[in-house]
Structure formats: C-alpha cells, structure tokens
C-alpha cells in the first residue's frame, strides 16, 4: 500500500530524510527551508545524529524507517551509509515513495541495477545525488564547452584524510563525482580505464591517478588523494578552440580563447552563479517528482559511474615491459 494514502492533509510535498549524518543533516536543513515542502522528519538509529538533525532543521525524528512510513511521506532522500542504500531504497520504492539516493547509488553495480529496475517497475522517480553537477562553477564549465570539440579533461580532487570513518577509499568516496562529470561533460560513455592506486597511510586506496578514454575519443585524467593538507577541487577542459579552467571551491571559471600563431591568446572570467549545490539538487529532484519528469541524474547514470569506479578498483595495473639488459652504457647522442 502506498504511504501517500495515509498522509495527513497538510500543505506541500511530504518529504523525509533517511540518515542524519553530516550529509543527511544538510538535506534536512535545506528541505526545511524550501517552499512547498513539508519536512516530515529524519530517520536515524543514533540519538546523537537525530538530535543534530532536528536542531538544524526543527523537525521530527524517527528511530526506524517504519515510523517514517507510518507518518506518511511522498518522497525521501537517502543519505544513509552506502551499504544500506539498496535495502532502504527498495523498501521505499515498494511503498511507491519517490527516492533521491546519495552517491554512489549502491555498494555494487548489481544492487544499483536492482534499485533502477524496481523504481522503473513502480513508476516512481529515482534520482542519484551527484551534487557536483549542481556546483555553479561546474555548470559554467559545462556551458562554456557546449558544442565544442573536447580533446581532454583533467580533474583534481584532493584533501586531508576525512575524520569520518569510512569503509571505502578515494575512488568511491571522491573520484565517483568526477567519473560522473567526465561522462556528463563529454555526453559519452567511458570505454577505457587505466587506474594507478596506492594505499599510503590508509587501509584502502588513498591515492588514485585514473586515466580514461571515452567512446567519442576524449582523454580524461582524475588525480585524487587523502594526503593533501588542504582541499583542492579543479577542472580543466581543453577543446579545439578554447581552454577552460574551473576552481570548484572559489567558483572561479576562466576561459582562454583566440589562440594566435605567435602564441598569444585572450582570457576572460565567466559568470558563475551563487546557488548552494545541495539546494539546487533538491529543488531539481522535487521538480521531477511533481512534474513526472526524467530527473537530472538518472538511476542508469548513477549505475554507469559506479560501474567505472568499480572497474578502476578491479583493473590490475600492468607492469611496464622490462627493458632489455644493456651490456654497455648508452652513448649520448650528438
């Protein structure tokens, strides 16, 4: 039975948040301030997490999913730990509840496919929370390269080791954002993966240098780690006619163009909006729910990015071919 039928009559779309960690608490904060939204409450087994979320969002809190279902919701955002996404998403979809799932969609590609299939069969909206697409600097880069012949993309996403304990390494935690951006910028699938991974100080990989080739021939590179003492987030895109640089933290986007044979060129700063990415993302989700539209980031896109991230973790690095033994030093040419 759908939870919608039992929802008390109250203005606005009835929305719940599942998971009240740092991300879930932010979801609750944003949702509580959106017009046309009735934030029913947050669900989390941890009393401390529930307290933090309710203080931020001034809403009810529930210990279990069933309590939220009993209160009645039209849509939920799932910001629980990744290994719980599959179970929670399927439980919500079974109640005909629209779902936004934080990235990555699930722990495995198979689980991701099951979530997508269930949502499709139930006819509910499923959106994946790849929030970086809603960063105004990313949107400005995307607009600047629209219609251009893209040659290469380089993305840096580095910072210190996160204080929160995590059961994933940098590829799933950080690089999955940029895998999604590469697919979105190029509007093409990634067909070749060349990962270099290392576990320097953590149990799982904390350094990743990832190289890709897309179906339409774009070369892309992601540099990500947890060993940098400060956060850095940057995107550069080289096209046939321009070079675009975006700092995702300062939200400054610069375009180089008009290349001359003598090496000179022109530069300009591009206009960048000021929206909070999470707010823009949640507004997009609720708009898709209300209008029955295809969401900004579909379940299939979420699965595709997870699939590439998983390939990065499973592809063995190939040692370079051993050079033949030399009997004498090489001579210096010339």
Coordinates of C-alpha atoms in Angstrom, one line a residue:
X1 CA 0.0 0.0 0.0
X2 CA 1.3 3.5 -0.8
X3 CA 2.1 5.7 2.1
X4 CA 0.5 8.6 0.3
X5 CA -3.0 7.5 1.1
X6 CA -2.3 7.6 4.9
X7 CA -0.6 11.0 4.8
X8 CA -2.4 13.6 7.0
X9 CA -3.7 16.5 4.9
X10 CA -1.1 19.3 5.1
X11 CA 0.2 21.7 2.5
X12 CA 3.3 20.8 0.5
X13 CA 5.0 17.6 -0.7
X14 CA 5.7 15.4 2.3
X15 CA 9.4 14.6 2.4
X16 CA 11.6 12.5 4.7
X17 CA 15.3 12.2 5.2
X18 CA 16.9 8.8 5.9
X19 CA 20.3 9.1 7.5
X20 CA 21.2 12.0 9.8
X21 CA 25.0 12.1 9.5
X22 CA 26.7 15.2 8.1
X23 CA 25.1 14.9 4.6
X24 CA 21.6 13.9 5.9
X25 CA 21.5 16.8 8.3
X26 CA 22.3 19.1 5.5
X27 CA 19.5 17.6 3.4
X28 CA 17.1 18.2 6.3
X29 CA 18.3 21.8 6.8
X30 CA 17.8 22.6 3.1
X31 CA 14.4 20.8 2.8
X32 CA 13.1 22.6 5.9
X33 CA 13.6 25.9 4.1
X34 CA 12.1 25.1 0.7
X35 CA 8.7 26.4 -0.3
X36 CA 6.0 23.8 -1.0
X37 CA 7.8 21.2 1.1
X38 CA 6.6 19.7 4.4
X39 CA 9.7 18.0 6.0
X40 CA 8.1 15.1 7.9
X41 CA 11.2 14.2 9.7
X42 CA 14.6 12.4 9.7
X43 CA 15.3 8.8 10.4
X44 CA 18.5 7.6 12.1
X45 CA 19.2 4.9 14.7
X46 CA 21.7 7.2 16.5
X47 CA 20.2 9.5 19.2
X48 CA 23.1 12.0 18.7
X49 CA 22.5 12.1 15.0
X50 CA 18.8 12.6 15.4
X51 CA 19.4 15.5 17.9
X52 CA 21.8 17.2 15.5
X53 CA 19.4 16.9 12.6
X54 CA 16.3 18.1 14.5
X55 CA 18.3 21.1 15.8
X56 CA 19.4 22.1 12.3
X57 CA 16.0 21.5 10.7
X58 CA 13.5 21.9 13.5
X59 CA 11.6 18.7 12.5
X60 CA 10.5 15.4 13.9
X61 CA 13.0 12.5 14.2
X62 CA 12.4 8.8 14.0
X63 CA 14.4 5.8 15.0
X64 CA 13.2 3.4 12.3
X65 CA 12.0 3.5 8.7
X66 CA 8.6 2.1 9.6
X67 CA 8.0 5.1 11.9
X68 CA 8.6 7.4 9.0
X69 CA 6.3 5.3 6.7
X70 CA 3.6 5.5 9.4
X71 CA 3.9 9.3 9.4
X72 CA 3.3 9.3 5.6
X73 CA 5.8 10.6 3.0
X74 CA 5.6 11.2 -0.7
X75 CA 9.4 11.3 -1.3
X76 CA 12.6 10.7 0.6
X77 CA 16.3 11.4 0.3
X78 CA 18.6 8.6 1.4
X79 CA 21.8 9.7 3.0
X80 CA 22.5 6.6 5.0
X81 CA 25.8 4.7 4.6
X82 CA 26.3 3.3 1.1
X83 CA 25.9 -0.4 2.2
X84 CA 22.3 0.4 3.3
X85 CA 21.2 2.2 0.1
X86 CA 19.9 -1.0 -1.6
X87 CA 17.8 -2.2 1.3
X88 CA 16.4 1.2 2.1
X89 CA 15.7 2.3 -1.5
X90 CA 13.8 -1.0 -2.2
X91 CA 11.7 -0.6 0.9
X92 CA 10.8 3.0 -0.1
X93 CA 10.1 2.1 -3.7
X94 CA 7.8 -0.8 -2.5
X95 CA 5.7 1.9 -0.8
X96 CA 5.5 3.9 -4.0
X97 CA 7.7 6.6 -2.5
X98 CA 9.9 8.8 -4.8
X99 CA 13.6 8.5 -3.9
X100 CA 16.8 10.5 -4.2
X101 CA 19.8 8.3 -3.3
X102 CA 23.1 9.9 -2.4
X103 CA 26.1 8.9 -4.5
X104 CA 27.1 6.2 -5.0
X105 CA 23.8 4.6 -5.8
X106 CA 24.8 1.4 -4.0
X107 CA 27.7 -0.8 -2.9
X108 CA 27.7 -2.9 -6.1
X109 CA 26.6 -2.5 -9.7
X110 CA 24.2 -5.4 -9.3
X111 CA 22.5 -3.7 -6.4
X112 CA 22.3 -0.4 -8.4
X113 CA 20.6 -2.3 -11.3
X114 CA 18.0 -3.7 -8.9
X115 CA 17.2 -0.3 -7.5
X116 CA 16.8 1.1 -11.0
X117 CA 14.6 -1.8 -12.1
X118 CA 12.4 -1.6 -9.0
X119 CA 11.8 2.2 -9.5
X120 CA 11.0 1.7 -13.2
X121 CA 8.5 -1.0 -12.4
X122 CA 6.8 1.0 -9.6
X123 CA 6.8 4.2 -11.7
X124 CA 8.4 6.3 -9.1
X125 CA 11.1 9.0 -9.6
X126 CA 14.7 7.8 -8.8
X127 CA 17.4 10.4 -8.8
X128 CA 21.1 10.0 -7.7
X129 CA 22.8 12.7 -5.6
X130 CA 25.8 13.6 -7.8
X131 CA 25.7 17.0 -6.2
X132 CA 28.8 18.3 -8.1
X133 CA 26.7 18.7 -11.2
X134 CA 24.9 21.4 -9.4
X135 CA 28.0 23.4 -8.4
X136 CA 27.6 26.7 -10.3
X137 CA 31.3 26.5 -11.4
X138 CA 30.7 23.1 -12.9
X139 CA 27.6 24.4 -14.7
X140 CA 29.6 27.3 -16.1
X141 CA 32.3 24.9 -17.4
X142 CA 29.6 22.7 -19.0
X143 CA 28.1 25.8 -20.7
X144 CA 31.5 27.0 -21.9
X145 CA 32.3 23.7 -23.6
X146 CA 28.8 23.1 -25.1
X147 CA 29.2 22.4 -28.8
X148 CA 33.0 22.4 -28.6
X149 CA 35.2 19.6 -29.9
X150 CA 36.6 18.4 -26.5
X151 CA 40.1 17.0 -26.5
X152 CA 41.0 16.3 -22.9
X153 CA 39.7 16.8 -19.3
X154 CA 41.8 16.9 -16.1
X155 CA 40.2 16.9 -12.7
X156 CA 41.9 17.3 -9.3
X157 CA 40.0 16.4 -6.1
X158 CA 42.4 16.2 -3.2
X159 CA 42.4 16.9 0.6
X160 CA 43.3 15.6 4.0
X161 CA 42.1 12.2 5.3
X162 CA 38.4 12.6 6.3
X163 CA 37.8 12.4 10.0
X164 CA 34.7 10.3 9.5
X165 CA 35.4 6.6 9.4
X166 CA 34.7 5.1 6.0
X167 CA 34.6 1.7 4.5
X168 CA 35.6 2.9 1.1
X169 CA 38.7 4.5 -0.4
X170 CA 39.1 7.6 -2.5
X171 CA 37.8 6.1 -5.8
X172 CA 34.2 5.5 -4.4
X173 CA 34.3 8.5 -2.0
X174 CA 35.8 11.1 -4.3
X175 CA 36.5 10.0 -7.8
X176 CA 33.0 8.8 -8.5
X177 CA 32.0 12.5 -8.6
X178 CA 34.4 13.2 -11.4
X179 CA 33.7 10.0 -13.3
X180 CA 30.1 11.3 -13.5
X181 CA 31.4 14.8 -14.6
X182 CA 33.5 13.3 -17.3
X183 CA 30.5 11.3 -18.7
X184 CA 28.3 14.5 -18.4
X185 CA 30.8 16.9 -20.0
X186 CA 31.5 14.6 -22.9
X187 CA 28.0 13.2 -23.2
X188 CA 29.7 9.9 -23.9
X189 CA 30.5 6.6 -22.1
X190 CA 33.9 5.8 -20.7
X191 CA 35.3 2.8 -22.7
X192 CA 38.9 2.6 -21.4
X193 CA 40.1 2.7 -17.8
X194 CA 43.8 2.9 -16.7
X195 CA 44.0 3.2 -12.9
X196 CA 47.0 3.6 -10.7
X197 CA 46.2 3.1 -7.0
X198 CA 48.1 3.2 -3.7
X199 CA 47.4 2.8 0.0
X200 CA 50.0 5.0 1.6
X201 CA 48.5 5.6 5.0
X202 CA 45.0 4.1 4.9
X203 CA 43.7 0.5 4.7
X204 CA 42.0 1.2 1.4
X205 CA 43.4 3.2 -1.5
X206 CA 44.1 6.8 -0.5
X207 CA 45.9 7.9 -3.8
X208 CA 44.4 7.3 -7.2
X209 CA 45.6 8.5 -10.6
X210 CA 42.9 7.5 -13.1
X211 CA 43.1 7.8 -16.9
X212 CA 40.1 7.2 -19.2
X213 CA 39.1 7.3 -22.8
X214 CA 35.5 8.0 -23.8
X215 CA 33.7 6.5 -26.7
X216 CA 33.9 9.8 -28.6
X217 CA 37.7 9.9 -28.1
X218 CA 38.2 12.3 -25.2
X219 CA 41.1 11.6 -22.9
X220 CA 40.5 12.3 -19.2
X221 CA 42.5 12.2 -16.1
X222 CA 41.5 12.2 -12.4
X223 CA 44.0 13.0 -9.6
X224 CA 42.6 12.3 -6.2
X225 CA 44.0 11.6 -2.7
X226 CA 43.6 12.0 1.0
X227 CA 47.2 13.1 1.5
X228 CA 47.0 16.8 0.7
X229 CA 46.8 19.0 3.8
X230 CA 44.2 21.3 2.2
X231 CA 41.2 20.8 -0.1
X232 CA 41.6 21.4 -3.8
X233 CA 38.9 20.9 -6.5
X234 CA 39.7 21.9 -10.0
X235 CA 38.6 21.0 -13.6
X236 CA 40.4 21.9 -16.8
X237 CA 39.0 21.2 -20.3
X238 CA 40.9 21.5 -23.5
X239 CA 38.9 21.8 -26.7
X240 CA 39.9 22.5 -30.3
X241 CA 39.2 26.3 -29.8
X242 CA 39.5 27.0 -26.1
X243 CA 40.9 26.0 -22.7
X244 CA 38.6 26.3 -19.7
X245 CA 39.7 26.3 -16.1
X246 CA 37.4 26.0 -13.1
X247 CA 38.1 26.1 -9.4
X248 CA 35.1 24.4 -7.8
X249 CA 35.9 25.8 -4.3
X250 CA 36.4 29.5 -5.2
X251 CA 33.9 29.1 -8.1
X252 CA 36.1 31.0 -10.5
X253 CA 35.9 29.9 -14.1
X254 CA 38.4 31.2 -16.7
X255 CA 38.3 30.7 -20.4
X256 CA 41.3 31.0 -22.8
X257 CA 40.5 31.5 -26.4
X258 CA 41.5 33.2 -29.7
X259 CA 44.8 31.4 -30.0
X260 CA 47.2 33.1 -32.5
X261 CA 50.2 31.6 -34.3
X262 CA 52.6 33.8 -32.2
X263 CA 51.4 32.0 -29.0
X264 CA 49.2 34.9 -27.8
X265 CA 45.6 34.4 -26.7
X266 CA 42.7 36.1 -24.9
X267 CA 41.4 35.3 -21.4
X268 CA 38.1 36.1 -19.6
X269 CA 36.4 35.2 -16.4
X270 CA 33.0 33.6 -17.0
X271 CA 29.9 34.5 -14.9
X272 CA 29.2 31.9 -12.2
X273 CA 26.0 31.6 -10.1
X274 CA 25.8 31.6 -6.3
X275 CA 23.4 28.7 -5.6
X276 CA 24.1 26.2 -2.9
X277 CA 24.6 23.0 -4.9
X278 CA 22.6 20.8 -2.5
X279 CA 19.7 23.2 -2.6
X280 CA 19.7 23.3 -6.4
X281 CA 19.9 19.5 -6.4
X282 CA 17.0 19.0 -4.0
X283 CA 14.9 21.6 -6.0
X284 CA 15.6 19.6 -9.2
X285 CA 14.6 16.3 -7.5
X286 CA 11.3 17.8 -6.2
X287 CA 10.5 19.3 -9.6
X288 CA 11.0 15.9 -11.2
X289 CA 8.7 14.4 -8.6
X290 CA 5.9 17.0 -9.1
X291 CA 6.0 17.0 -12.9
X292 CA 6.8 13.4 -13.5
X293 CA 9.9 14.4 -15.4
X294 CA 13.1 12.5 -16.0
X295 CA 15.4 13.6 -13.1
X296 CA 18.6 15.5 -13.6
X297 CA 20.8 12.5 -12.7
X298 CA 19.0 9.2 -13.5
X299 CA 19.5 5.8 -11.8
X300 CA 21.1 4.5 -15.0
X301 CA 23.7 7.3 -14.9
X302 CA 24.4 6.6 -11.3
X303 CA 25.0 2.9 -12.1
X304 CA 27.2 3.7 -15.0
X305 CA 29.5 5.9 -12.9
X306 CA 29.6 3.2 -10.1
X307 CA 30.5 0.7 -12.8
X308 CA 33.5 2.7 -14.0
X309 CA 34.6 3.3 -10.4
X310 CA 34.4 -0.4 -9.7
X311 CA 36.4 -1.1 -12.8
X312 CA 39.1 1.2 -11.5
X313 CA 39.3 -0.9 -8.3
X314 CA 39.4 -4.2 -10.1
X315 CA 41.7 -3.5 -13.1
X316 CA 45.2 -4.7 -12.2
X317 CA 47.9 -2.3 -13.1
X318 CA 50.2 -3.8 -15.8
X319 CA 54.0 -3.5 -15.2
X320 CA 55.9 -1.8 -18.0
X321 CA 57.7 -4.2 -20.3
X322 CA 61.2 -4.8 -18.9
X323 CA 63.9 -3.1 -21.0
X324 CA 66.5 -5.5 -22.5
X325 CA 69.7 -5.8 -20.4
X326 CA 72.4 -3.4 -21.7
X327 CA 76.0 -4.5 -21.7
X328 CA 77.4 -1.0 -22.1
X329 CA 76.3 2.5 -21.1
X330 CA 74.1 4.2 -23.6
X331 CA 76.0 6.8 -25.6
X332 CA 74.9 10.4 -25.5
X333 CA 73.6 11.4 -29.0
X334 CA 75.2 14.3 -30.8

